[in-house]
Coordinates of C-alpha atoms in Angstrom, one line a residue:
Chain O
M39 CA 0.1 -0.1 0.0
I40 CA 1.2 3.4 -0.9
P41 CA 1.1 6.0 1.8
A42 CA -1.5 8.7 1.2
H43 CA 0.0 12.0 0.2
S44 CA 3.4 10.6 -0.6
S45 CA 5.6 12.7 -2.8
I46 CA 2.9 15.0 -3.8
T47 CA 3.9 18.3 -4.8
S48 CA 0.7 19.7 -6.1
L49 CA 2.2 22.6 -8.0
R50 CA 0.5 24.3 -11.0
G51 CA 2.8 23.6 -14.0
A52 CA 4.1 20.5 -12.1
Q53 CA 1.7 17.8 -10.6
L54 CA -2.0 18.3 -10.9
R55 CA -4.4 17.1 -8.2
K56 CA -5.8 14.1 -9.9
Q57 CA -8.5 12.0 -8.5
S58 CA -7.1 8.8 -7.0
P59 CA -8.4 5.9 -9.2
V60 CA -9.8 2.9 -7.2
P61 CA -8.7 -0.4 -8.7
N62 CA -11.1 -3.2 -9.0
D63 CA -10.5 -7.0 -10.1
L64 CA -10.2 -6.2 -13.7
D65 CA -7.6 -3.5 -13.6
R66 CA -5.8 -4.2 -10.4
P67 CA -2.6 -5.8 -12.3
F68 CA -2.5 -2.5 -14.0
Y69 CA -2.6 -0.3 -11.1
D70 CA -0.4 -2.7 -8.9
A71 CA 2.3 -2.4 -11.5
C72 CA 1.9 1.3 -11.5
N73 CA 2.8 1.2 -7.8
E74 CA 6.1 -0.7 -8.8
D75 CA 6.7 2.1 -11.4
R76 CA 6.1 -0.3 -14.3
L77 CA 3.7 0.0 -17.2
V78 CA 1.6 -3.1 -18.0
L79 CA -1.1 -3.4 -20.7
Q80 CA -3.3 -6.0 -21.9
H81 CA -2.4 -8.0 -24.9
C82 CA -4.4 -10.1 -27.1
G83 CA -2.1 -13.0 -28.4
A84 CA -4.7 -13.8 -31.1
C85 CA -4.8 -10.4 -32.5
N86 CA -1.2 -9.5 -31.5
R87 CA -2.6 -6.1 -30.1
F88 CA -2.3 -4.2 -26.9
Q89 CA -5.4 -2.3 -25.4
F90 CA -6.2 0.1 -22.7
P91 CA -8.4 0.7 -20.8
P92 CA -8.6 -2.8 -19.3
R93 CA -11.4 -5.0 -20.5
A94 CA -12.6 -8.4 -19.9
M95 CA -11.8 -9.5 -23.5
C96 CA -10.5 -8.3 -26.7
P97 CA -13.0 -6.0 -28.4
R98 CA -11.8 -7.0 -31.7
C99 CA -12.0 -11.0 -31.6
G100 CA -13.7 -11.6 -28.1
N101 CA -10.7 -13.4 -26.8
P102 CA -11.1 -13.6 -23.0
G103 CA -7.5 -14.6 -22.4
L104 CA -5.9 -11.6 -22.4
A105 CA -2.3 -11.2 -21.1
W106 CA -0.6 -8.4 -19.0
K107 CA 2.7 -7.5 -20.7
Q108 CA 4.9 -4.6 -19.6
V109 CA 6.0 -1.9 -22.3
T110 CA 8.7 0.7 -22.3
G111 CA 6.4 3.6 -21.8
R112 CA 8.0 5.4 -24.5
G113 CA 5.9 7.1 -27.1
R114 CA 5.0 10.4 -29.0
I115 CA 2.7 13.3 -28.2
Q116 CA 0.0 12.7 -30.8
S117 CA -2.4 15.7 -29.9
R118 CA -3.3 17.7 -27.1
V119 CA -6.2 20.1 -25.6
V120 CA -6.0 22.9 -23.1
V121 CA -8.7 22.3 -20.5
Y122 CA -10.2 25.7 -19.1
D123 CA -13.5 24.0 -17.8
S124 CA -13.1 20.8 -16.1
P125 CA -15.8 19.0 -14.5
V126 CA -13.6 17.4 -11.7
S127 CA -13.6 19.6 -8.6
T128 CA -10.2 18.7 -7.6
L129 CA -8.5 19.9 -11.0
I130 CA -10.4 23.2 -11.3
P131 CA -8.0 25.3 -9.3
D132 CA -5.3 24.1 -11.6
Q133 CA -6.8 25.4 -14.8
P134 CA -6.0 26.0 -17.5
F135 CA -4.0 22.6 -18.0
N136 CA -2.7 20.4 -20.6
V137 CA -4.3 17.0 -21.6
A138 CA -2.3 15.3 -24.2
T139 CA -2.7 12.0 -26.0
I140 CA 0.5 9.7 -26.0
S141 CA 0.8 7.2 -28.9
L142 CA 3.0 4.5 -27.5
E143 CA 6.1 3.1 -29.3
E144 CA 5.0 -0.8 -29.1
E145 CA 1.3 0.2 -30.4
P146 CA 0.9 3.7 -32.1
E147 CA -3.0 3.4 -32.2
L148 CA -3.1 2.9 -28.6
T149 CA -3.4 6.2 -26.8
M150 CA -3.0 7.0 -23.2
L151 CA -3.4 10.5 -21.6
S152 CA -1.2 12.9 -19.8
H153 CA -1.2 16.2 -18.2
L154 CA 2.6 16.6 -19.3
P155 CA 3.6 18.3 -16.1
G156 CA 5.9 21.1 -16.5
V157 CA 4.8 21.8 -20.0
P158 CA 3.3 25.1 -20.3
V159 CA -0.3 25.3 -22.0
D160 CA -0.1 26.0 -25.8
K161 CA 3.6 25.1 -25.7
V162 CA 3.0 21.3 -26.3
P163 CA 5.4 20.0 -28.9
I164 CA 3.2 17.9 -30.9
G165 CA 5.2 14.6 -32.1
A166 CA 7.9 14.9 -29.4
T167 CA 9.2 11.9 -27.7
V168 CA 8.0 11.1 -24.1
E169 CA 8.6 8.7 -21.4
V170 CA 6.5 7.4 -18.8
F171 CA 7.0 8.0 -15.0
F172 CA 4.6 7.4 -12.2
E173 CA 3.0 9.9 -10.0
S174 CA 1.2 9.4 -6.8
T175 CA -2.4 10.7 -6.4
P176 CA -3.3 12.7 -3.4
A177 CA -6.3 10.9 -2.0
T178 CA -4.9 7.3 -1.7
G179 CA -1.4 7.7 -3.0
Q180 CA -2.4 5.3 -5.9
K181 CA 0.2 5.8 -8.5
V182 CA -0.6 6.5 -12.1
P183 CA 1.2 6.8 -15.3
E184 CA 2.4 10.2 -16.5
W185 CA 4.7 11.2 -19.3
K186 CA 7.6 13.7 -19.7
L187 CA 9.4 15.0 -22.5
V188 CA 12.7 13.2 -23.6
S189 CA 13.2 15.3 -26.7
H190 CA 11.6 18.4 -28.1
E191 CA 12.3 17.5 -31.4
A192 CA 8.9 17.6 -33.0
P193 CA 8.0 17.0 -36.5
Q194 CA 5.2 19.5 -36.4
T195 CA 5.0 23.2 -35.0
P196 CA 4.0 23.5 -31.4
R197 CA 0.4 24.5 -31.1
Chain G
M243 CA -40.3 -8.0 -18.2
A244 CA -37.2 -6.3 -19.4
I245 CA -37.6 -4.5 -22.7
P246 CA -35.2 -6.0 -25.3
I247 CA -32.8 -4.0 -27.5
A248 CA -32.2 -4.9 -31.2
P249 CA -30.3 -8.3 -31.7
H250 CA -26.9 -7.9 -33.1
A251 CA -27.9 -9.6 -36.4
W252 CA -30.0 -6.6 -37.1
H253 CA -26.9 -4.4 -37.5
R254 CA -25.6 -3.6 -40.9
N255 CA -21.9 -2.9 -39.7
R256 CA -19.8 -4.4 -42.6
E257 CA -19.4 -3.9 -46.1
G258 CA -20.6 -6.6 -48.7
L259 CA -24.0 -7.1 -47.4
G260 CA -25.4 -5.9 -50.6
I261 CA -28.6 -4.0 -51.0
W262 CA -30.6 -3.8 -47.7
E263 CA -33.5 -6.3 -47.6
G264 CA -35.7 -3.8 -46.2
R265 CA -35.1 -1.1 -48.7
G266 CA -38.5 0.7 -49.9
R267 CA -40.5 -1.5 -47.3
V268 CA -40.4 1.3 -44.5
V269 CA -41.5 4.5 -44.6
A270 CA -41.6 7.7 -42.0
T271 CA -44.7 9.9 -42.1
G272 CA -45.9 11.7 -39.0
V273 CA -43.5 13.8 -36.7
G274 CA -44.4 15.4 -33.5
T275 CA -42.0 17.7 -31.5
S276 CA -42.7 18.9 -27.8
P277 CA -41.8 22.6 -26.8
T278 CA -38.4 23.0 -25.4
A279 CA -37.1 24.5 -22.2
R280 CA -33.7 25.0 -21.0
R281 CA -34.2 23.2 -17.7
W282 CA -36.9 21.4 -15.8
D283 CA -38.8 23.5 -13.4
E284 CA -39.9 20.2 -11.5
K285 CA -43.5 20.5 -12.4
P286 CA -45.2 17.4 -13.7
D287 CA -46.6 19.0 -16.9
T288 CA -43.1 20.2 -18.1
S289 CA -41.5 16.9 -17.3
M290 CA -39.6 15.0 -19.9
G291 CA -42.3 12.3 -19.7
A292 CA -45.1 15.1 -20.3
L293 CA -43.1 16.3 -23.4
T294 CA -42.9 12.8 -24.6
I295 CA -46.5 12.3 -24.3
M296 CA -47.1 15.6 -26.2
A297 CA -44.8 14.6 -29.0
I298 CA -46.5 11.1 -29.5
R299 CA -49.8 12.7 -29.6
R300 CA -48.6 15.3 -32.1
A301 CA -46.9 12.7 -34.4
I302 CA -50.0 10.5 -34.4
E303 CA -52.0 13.8 -35.4
D304 CA -49.5 14.7 -37.8
A305 CA -49.7 11.4 -39.7
G306 CA -53.4 11.6 -39.7
I307 CA -54.0 8.3 -37.9
M308 CA -55.8 6.8 -34.9
P309 CA -53.9 6.1 -31.8
D310 CA -55.1 2.3 -31.9
E311 CA -53.1 2.1 -35.4
I312 CA -49.9 2.1 -33.4
D313 CA -48.8 -1.4 -32.6
G314 CA -45.1 -0.7 -31.9
I315 CA -42.7 1.6 -29.9
V316 CA -39.1 1.8 -30.1
L317 CA -37.7 4.1 -27.5
T318 CA -34.3 5.4 -26.4
P319 CA -34.5 5.2 -22.6
E320 CA -31.5 7.4 -21.8
S321 CA -32.8 11.0 -21.4
T322 CA -29.6 13.0 -21.0
T323 CA -25.8 12.6 -21.4
G324 CA -25.3 14.7 -18.2
V325 CA -26.6 14.6 -14.7
S326 CA -29.6 12.3 -13.6
N327 CA -31.4 12.1 -10.3
D328 CA -30.5 8.8 -8.3
P329 CA -32.6 6.0 -9.9
N330 CA -34.6 5.4 -6.8
A331 CA -35.0 9.1 -6.1
P332 CA -38.9 9.6 -5.5
A333 CA -40.9 11.7 -7.9
P334 CA -41.7 15.4 -6.7
A335 CA -44.6 16.5 -5.0
G336 CA -47.8 16.4 -7.1
W337 CA -46.4 13.8 -9.5
D338 CA -48.7 11.1 -8.6
S339 CA -51.9 13.3 -9.1
V340 CA -50.9 13.8 -12.9
F341 CA -49.3 10.5 -13.8
K342 CA -49.5 6.8 -13.0
S343 CA -46.1 5.5 -11.8
V344 CA -44.3 2.1 -12.8
D345 CA -41.9 0.4 -10.5
Y346 CA -39.1 2.7 -11.7
P347 CA -39.6 5.9 -9.8
Q348 CA -37.8 8.1 -12.2
A349 CA -39.3 6.9 -15.3
G350 CA -40.8 10.1 -16.9
I351 CA -38.5 12.3 -15.1
T352 CA -34.9 11.1 -15.8
R353 CA -35.5 8.2 -18.0
G354 CA -37.8 7.2 -20.6
D355 CA -39.8 4.0 -20.2
I356 CA -42.1 2.3 -22.7
D357 CA -44.3 0.8 -19.9
W358 CA -44.7 4.4 -18.3
I359 CA -45.8 5.7 -21.6
L360 CA -48.2 3.0 -22.1
L361 CA -49.6 3.4 -18.7
N362 CA -50.2 7.1 -19.2
M363 CA -51.5 6.9 -22.6
P364 CA -54.4 4.4 -22.5
E365 CA -55.0 5.3 -26.0
L366 CA -52.2 3.1 -27.1
K367 CA -54.0 0.1 -26.5
N368 CA -52.7 -2.0 -29.5
V369 CA -49.0 -1.8 -28.7
E370 CA -47.5 -5.2 -28.8
F371 CA -44.0 -4.5 -30.3
R372 CA -41.7 -2.9 -27.6
M373 CA -38.1 -2.4 -28.0
N374 CA -35.4 -0.1 -26.8
G375 CA -33.0 1.6 -28.9
P376 CA -30.1 2.7 -26.2
V377 CA -27.9 5.6 -26.1
C378 CA -29.0 7.7 -29.1
M379 CA -32.1 8.1 -31.1
S380 CA -30.5 7.2 -34.1
V381 CA -30.3 3.6 -32.8
A382 CA -33.9 3.8 -32.1
F383 CA -34.4 4.7 -35.7
T384 CA -32.3 2.0 -37.1
T385 CA -34.0 -0.3 -34.8
A386 CA -37.5 0.6 -35.8
A387 CA -36.5 0.4 -39.4
E388 CA -35.4 -3.4 -39.0
A389 CA -38.6 -4.1 -36.9
V390 CA -41.1 -2.7 -39.8
S391 CA -39.1 -4.3 -42.6
R392 CA -39.1 -7.6 -40.8
G393 CA -43.2 -7.5 -40.2
L394 CA -42.7 -7.3 -36.4
T395 CA -44.5 -4.1 -36.1
K396 CA -46.7 -2.4 -38.7
T397 CA -47.0 1.3 -37.6
C398 CA -44.4 2.1 -35.0
L399 CA -43.5 5.0 -32.8
V400 CA -39.8 6.1 -32.5
V401 CA -39.4 8.2 -29.4
R402 CA -37.0 10.0 -27.4
G403 CA -37.2 12.5 -24.7
W404 CA -34.5 14.8 -23.0
H405 CA -34.4 15.9 -19.4
N406 CA -32.1 18.8 -18.3
L407 CA -32.0 19.2 -14.6
G408 CA -30.9 22.6 -12.4
G409 CA -27.1 23.0 -12.0
R410 CA -24.3 22.7 -14.1
Y411 CA -24.3 19.9 -16.6
Y412 CA -21.2 17.8 -15.1
V413 CA -19.2 20.2 -13.4
G414 CA -18.4 19.5 -10.0
Q415 CA -21.3 16.9 -9.4
G416 CA -21.6 13.3 -8.5
A417 CA -18.6 11.5 -9.2
A418 CA -16.7 14.6 -10.5
A419 CA -17.0 16.0 -6.9
L420 CA -15.0 13.2 -5.3
D421 CA -11.1 12.8 -4.7
T422 CA -11.4 9.3 -5.9
A423 CA -12.6 7.7 -9.2
S424 CA -14.4 4.4 -9.7
G425 CA -15.8 2.4 -12.4
P426 CA -15.1 2.6 -16.2
A427 CA -15.1 6.4 -16.2
K428 CA -12.0 6.7 -13.8
Y429 CA -9.7 5.9 -16.9
G430 CA -10.6 9.3 -18.2
S431 CA -12.0 11.4 -15.4
I432 CA -8.8 11.5 -13.4
W433 CA -7.3 13.7 -16.3
G434 CA -10.2 16.1 -15.8
M435 CA -11.5 16.4 -19.5
P436 CA -14.7 17.8 -20.2
A437 CA -17.1 15.8 -22.6
C438 CA -15.9 17.7 -25.6
A439 CA -12.1 17.0 -25.0
S440 CA -11.6 14.0 -26.9
T441 CA -13.2 15.2 -29.8
A442 CA -11.3 18.5 -29.6
M443 CA -8.1 16.1 -29.4
V444 CA -9.1 14.4 -32.7
F445 CA -9.8 17.8 -34.3
E446 CA -6.5 19.2 -33.4
E447 CA -5.0 16.2 -34.9
Y448 CA -7.0 16.8 -37.9
C449 CA -5.9 20.3 -38.2
N450 CA -2.3 19.4 -37.8
K451 CA -2.5 16.9 -40.4
Y452 CA -4.3 18.9 -43.1
G453 CA -3.1 22.3 -42.1
K454 CA -6.5 23.6 -40.8
S455 CA -7.5 25.8 -38.0
H456 CA -10.3 26.2 -35.6
D457 CA -11.3 29.6 -37.1
M458 CA -12.4 27.8 -40.3
M459 CA -15.3 26.5 -38.4
A460 CA -16.8 29.7 -38.3
P461 CA -19.1 29.8 -41.5
F462 CA -20.5 26.4 -40.5
I463 CA -21.4 27.4 -36.9
V464 CA -23.2 30.5 -38.1
E465 CA -25.0 28.6 -41.1
E466 CA -26.1 26.1 -38.6
R467 CA -27.6 28.8 -36.3
R468 CA -29.4 30.7 -39.2
N469 CA -31.0 27.4 -40.2
G470 CA -31.9 26.7 -36.6
L471 CA -33.5 30.0 -36.3
M472 CA -35.9 29.2 -39.1
N473 CA -37.3 26.1 -37.1
P474 CA -40.1 27.1 -34.9
D475 CA -39.7 24.2 -32.6
G476 CA -36.0 24.9 -32.1
Y477 CA -34.8 25.9 -28.6
Y478 CA -33.1 29.1 -29.8
T479 CA -36.1 30.3 -31.9
Q480 CA -38.3 29.8 -29.0
H481 CA -36.1 31.3 -26.1
R482 CA -32.9 33.0 -27.6
P483 CA -33.8 34.1 -31.1
E484 CA -30.6 36.0 -31.6
M485 CA -28.3 35.3 -34.7
M486 CA -24.8 34.8 -34.0
T487 CA -21.9 36.1 -35.8
V488 CA -18.5 34.9 -36.7
D489 CA -17.1 37.3 -34.0
D490 CA -19.2 35.8 -31.5
Y491 CA -17.9 32.3 -32.3
L492 CA -14.1 33.5 -32.5
S493 CA -14.5 35.1 -29.1
G494 CA -16.3 32.2 -27.4
R495 CA -14.6 31.1 -24.1
W496 CA -12.5 27.9 -24.4
I497 CA -13.9 24.8 -22.7
A498 CA -11.1 22.4 -24.0
K499 CA -9.2 24.2 -26.7
P500 CA -9.7 23.9 -29.5
A501 CA -13.2 23.4 -28.5
N502 CA -15.0 26.6 -27.2
I503 CA -18.4 27.1 -25.8
Y504 CA -20.2 27.3 -29.3
D505 CA -18.6 23.9 -30.3
N506 CA -20.6 22.6 -27.3
D507 CA -24.3 22.2 -27.8
L508 CA -26.8 23.4 -25.2
P509 CA -28.6 20.9 -22.9
I510 CA -32.4 21.4 -23.3
Q511 CA -35.7 19.6 -22.4
A512 CA -37.4 18.4 -25.4
A513 CA -39.1 15.4 -26.9
L514 CA -39.8 13.9 -30.5
A515 CA -41.8 11.1 -31.9
V516 CA -41.8 9.9 -35.4
V517 CA -44.4 7.4 -37.1
F518 CA -42.8 4.6 -39.2
T519 CA -45.0 2.1 -41.2
T520 CA -45.2 0.3 -44.5
P521 CA -45.7 1.9 -47.8
E522 CA -48.9 0.2 -48.0
L523 CA -50.3 1.3 -44.9
A524 CA -49.0 4.9 -45.4
A525 CA -51.3 5.3 -48.3
H526 CA -54.0 6.3 -45.9
H527 CA -51.6 8.6 -43.7
K528 CA -52.1 12.2 -44.7
L529 CA -48.5 12.8 -45.3
K530 CA -46.1 12.1 -48.2
P531 CA -44.1 9.1 -47.1
V532 CA -40.3 9.2 -46.9
Y533 CA -38.7 6.0 -47.9
I534 CA -35.8 4.4 -45.7
L535 CA -33.2 3.0 -48.4
N536 CA -30.7 1.9 -45.9
H537 CA -29.3 2.1 -42.4
A538 CA -25.7 1.2 -41.0
Q539 CA -23.7 1.2 -37.9
T540 CA -20.1 1.6 -36.6
R541 CA -18.9 1.0 -33.2
P542 CA -15.6 1.9 -31.6
E543 CA -12.4 -0.1 -31.9
L544 CA -11.8 0.4 -28.1
Q545 CA -8.0 0.1 -28.5
G546 CA -7.0 3.2 -26.4
A547 CA -8.1 5.7 -23.9
V548 CA -9.5 8.0 -26.5
P549 CA -10.1 7.7 -30.3
T550 CA -7.6 8.8 -32.9
L551 CA -7.9 10.5 -36.3
N552 CA -7.0 7.3 -38.0
E553 CA -9.8 5.5 -36.4
W554 CA -12.4 8.2 -37.0
E555 CA -11.5 8.4 -40.5
R556 CA -11.7 4.5 -41.0
A557 CA -15.1 4.5 -39.2
T558 CA -16.7 7.3 -41.3
D559 CA -15.2 6.1 -44.5
R560 CA -16.8 2.7 -43.9
M561 CA -20.0 4.2 -42.9
G562 CA -20.2 6.0 -46.2
R563 CA -19.3 2.9 -48.1
M564 CA -21.9 0.6 -46.3
L565 CA -24.7 3.2 -46.6
Y566 CA -24.1 3.7 -50.3
E567 CA -23.8 -0.1 -50.9
G568 CA -27.0 -1.0 -49.0
A569 CA -28.9 1.7 -50.7
G570 CA -27.7 1.3 -54.0
I571 CA -26.8 4.9 -54.4
G572 CA -23.5 7.0 -54.6
P573 CA -22.4 10.3 -53.0
E574 CA -23.6 12.2 -56.1
D575 CA -27.2 11.1 -55.4
V576 CA -27.4 13.0 -52.0
S577 CA -29.3 16.2 -52.0
F578 CA -28.4 17.3 -48.5
E579 CA -26.5 15.8 -45.4
N580 CA -27.7 16.0 -41.7
M581 CA -25.0 14.3 -40.0
Y582 CA -24.5 14.9 -36.2
D583 CA -22.8 18.2 -35.0
G584 CA -23.0 18.0 -31.1
F585 CA -19.9 18.5 -30.8
T586 CA -19.5 20.5 -34.0
L587 CA -15.9 19.8 -34.3
F588 CA -16.9 16.2 -35.5
H589 CA -19.1 17.1 -38.1
Q590 CA -16.6 17.1 -40.8
F591 CA -15.5 13.7 -40.0
H592 CA -19.0 12.5 -41.0
L593 CA -19.3 14.7 -44.0
E594 CA -16.0 13.5 -45.3
G595 CA -16.9 10.0 -44.9
L596 CA -19.8 10.5 -47.0
R597 CA -17.6 12.4 -49.6
F598 CA -20.5 15.0 -49.5
G599 CA -19.7 18.0 -51.5
S600 CA -16.4 16.4 -52.6
R601 CA -14.9 17.3 -55.9
G602 CA -12.7 14.2 -55.7
E603 CA -11.2 14.9 -52.4
K604 CA -11.3 12.2 -49.8
R605 CA -10.1 13.6 -46.7
G606 CA -9.0 17.1 -45.4
Y607 CA -11.4 19.0 -47.5
A608 CA -14.6 19.8 -45.3
L609 CA -13.3 22.9 -43.7
D610 CA -12.6 24.5 -47.0
L611 CA -16.1 23.5 -48.2
Y612 CA -17.3 25.3 -45.3
Q613 CA -15.8 28.6 -46.6
T614 CA -18.0 28.0 -49.9
D615 CA -21.8 28.4 -50.1
I616 CA -23.1 25.7 -47.7
S617 CA -26.5 27.4 -47.1
I618 CA -30.0 25.8 -48.0
D619 CA -29.9 27.9 -51.1
G620 CA -26.6 26.6 -52.5
P621 CA -25.4 23.6 -54.1
N622 CA -24.2 21.7 -51.2
P623 CA -26.6 22.1 -48.2
V624 CA -24.6 21.1 -45.2
S625 CA -26.8 20.5 -42.0
P626 CA -29.9 22.4 -43.0
S627 CA -31.5 21.3 -39.7
G628 CA -29.1 23.6 -38.0
G629 CA -28.5 20.4 -35.7
N630 CA -28.1 20.7 -32.1
N631 CA -25.8 23.8 -32.4
G632 CA -28.8 25.7 -34.0
N633 CA -31.5 24.0 -31.9
G634 CA -30.3 22.7 -28.8
R635 CA -29.0 19.1 -27.7
T636 CA -31.2 16.4 -28.7
R637 CA -29.2 14.3 -31.2
W638 CA -32.6 14.2 -33.2
W639 CA -33.2 17.5 -35.2
N640 CA -30.9 16.2 -37.9
H641 CA -33.2 13.0 -38.4
R642 CA -36.2 14.9 -38.1
D643 CA -35.2 17.3 -40.8
C644 CA -34.4 14.7 -43.3
I645 CA -38.1 13.7 -43.0
L646 CA -39.3 17.2 -43.3
Q647 CA -37.2 18.1 -46.3
I648 CA -38.2 15.2 -48.2
Q649 CA -41.8 16.0 -47.5
G650 CA -41.0 19.5 -48.7
R651 CA -42.1 21.0 -45.5
S652 CA -39.0 21.9 -43.6
P653 CA -38.7 25.2 -42.1
S654 CA -35.3 25.5 -43.6
Q655 CA -36.1 23.8 -46.9
I656 CA -33.2 23.5 -49.4
K657 CA -33.6 25.2 -52.7
R658 CA -32.4 22.1 -54.8
P659 CA -34.8 19.4 -54.9
A660 CA -34.7 17.1 -51.6
E661 CA -34.6 13.7 -53.1
I662 CA -32.2 11.8 -50.9
G663 CA -30.6 12.9 -47.4
I664 CA -28.6 11.0 -44.9
S665 CA -28.5 11.6 -41.2
G666 CA -26.6 9.8 -38.6
A667 CA -25.5 10.3 -34.8
H668 CA -23.5 10.4 -32.6
V669 CA -19.7 10.3 -32.6
P670 CA -17.8 9.5 -35.7
N671 CA -17.0 5.7 -34.5
F672 CA -20.3 5.2 -32.8
C673 CA -22.9 6.0 -35.3
D674 CA -26.2 4.8 -36.7
A675 CA -27.0 6.5 -39.9
L676 CA -30.1 6.3 -42.2
V677 CA -30.7 7.1 -46.0
W678 CA -33.9 8.8 -46.5
A679 CA -35.4 9.2 -49.8
A680 CA -38.6 10.4 -51.7
S681 CA -39.0 7.2 -53.5
A682 CA -38.0 3.6 -53.4
D683 CA -36.8 3.7 -57.0

């Protein structure tokens, strides 16, 4: 169990006050791995395809025998928005903030989300390389994946 | 007894199925629309259920038939995409003196319910076919089309009501007010995205890929509001009859940049009912029948946390090909399109999938098309209904207008002959769509 409020900085431009996700039986392997600073995703052997969020079966072929596999956590920033009107109470004080889609190296069609801590709004380098790290969330300490810039080399103009 | 939904075999969700077996065997005639309101004032006679009953009675009257001719109902039970009461919350004071209640206490308030409708509309005494079209009225329309074509119901109502309670739509309410997140929503909610954000992300990707920008949306937004303000049944006509300008749009406050307040549709209270029947029975209805030539479905690939531009382009391309194949037509046959627009930023994905207004382009042309004459008077009428943006959030103005256009009585009637129109909703990779036509030939 991760102690509550561990390594929380809660500073605008750094870590945002995310809700703490509460694991269930289906996604516990994902969240347990996050607490060990590892990114694991469900993989369908029949389709040779990763997926996230976790599901009981592969949505493409119906295979219920999905395996958890570790991935590198490297990817590229695919797109972004700047949130000015979040519904989530804990995040409203941090507005405006980035939410970016991260296209994973192992499965470019698989997108995960990021606040890109430390990247100013409207300065998100689309196409830049990122890597995963794990961030504790305030309410329970449950860790979640976040991403940080590795390279600012971006094939497209920052927007 | 639980009300069923359409079996999967009814879905037309892949290419190669050929002409739809029901082509030309199902028509729409009567349309009934309730008044609109911004929010519910908690009085029984302005509830979503009351509006639904009103819409049904108007549709039957519009068709010129008797209530006992109705033998089927297909209904979308969800009546919001925002906040609902607790499912077990009691009805407000005075409710029981106006309506009879079923076991589900929120029926008629924050959820549509066929049993509740039948209990409170004794004139519908011959309804034997009951089916739900969940999530979106487009699902109810395609379900009803299959049901009539298969002979399971001969004269069927397609129904959806919308409620909108007090308070802000999502913000700081329910699960969003907590410091923990549970259930399937947690994968998105911890990032704090408003509902429009995933659409805005794909739109941003689209703009990056094709060199377009958010301000190119402005002519479309303004034209939709113009079309909506012609509609006496629309929310803006009834309550805020002011035209909006390009400057209004461009100065709208950001919600999730590049989506601003005007890219988000306004939640309202309203209800619609439509009469579906066979061409033979429609001969004694008082309105011109509108033929359904085909319907089709797309569903999400569910690989990532949010969809990608590639997925939305694949889904809408496939939708276009499926619709044309099953209807036996091509893009050049389409007089107008009324694809969904709430959020406005995904309308162009639908439009490009249909190749509407294309001069040979496949992708990345819609925002350029928006800079041309897309009015109801022009050669490429885009969203003549005005959609949600021009009328308030219902996900059905677009379908309704296809029927009215082809019957020649749309309040925003297009200038060119309205022979074939296409409507579909909702998001580009989760869409049920229909081809409507003046004849089956």
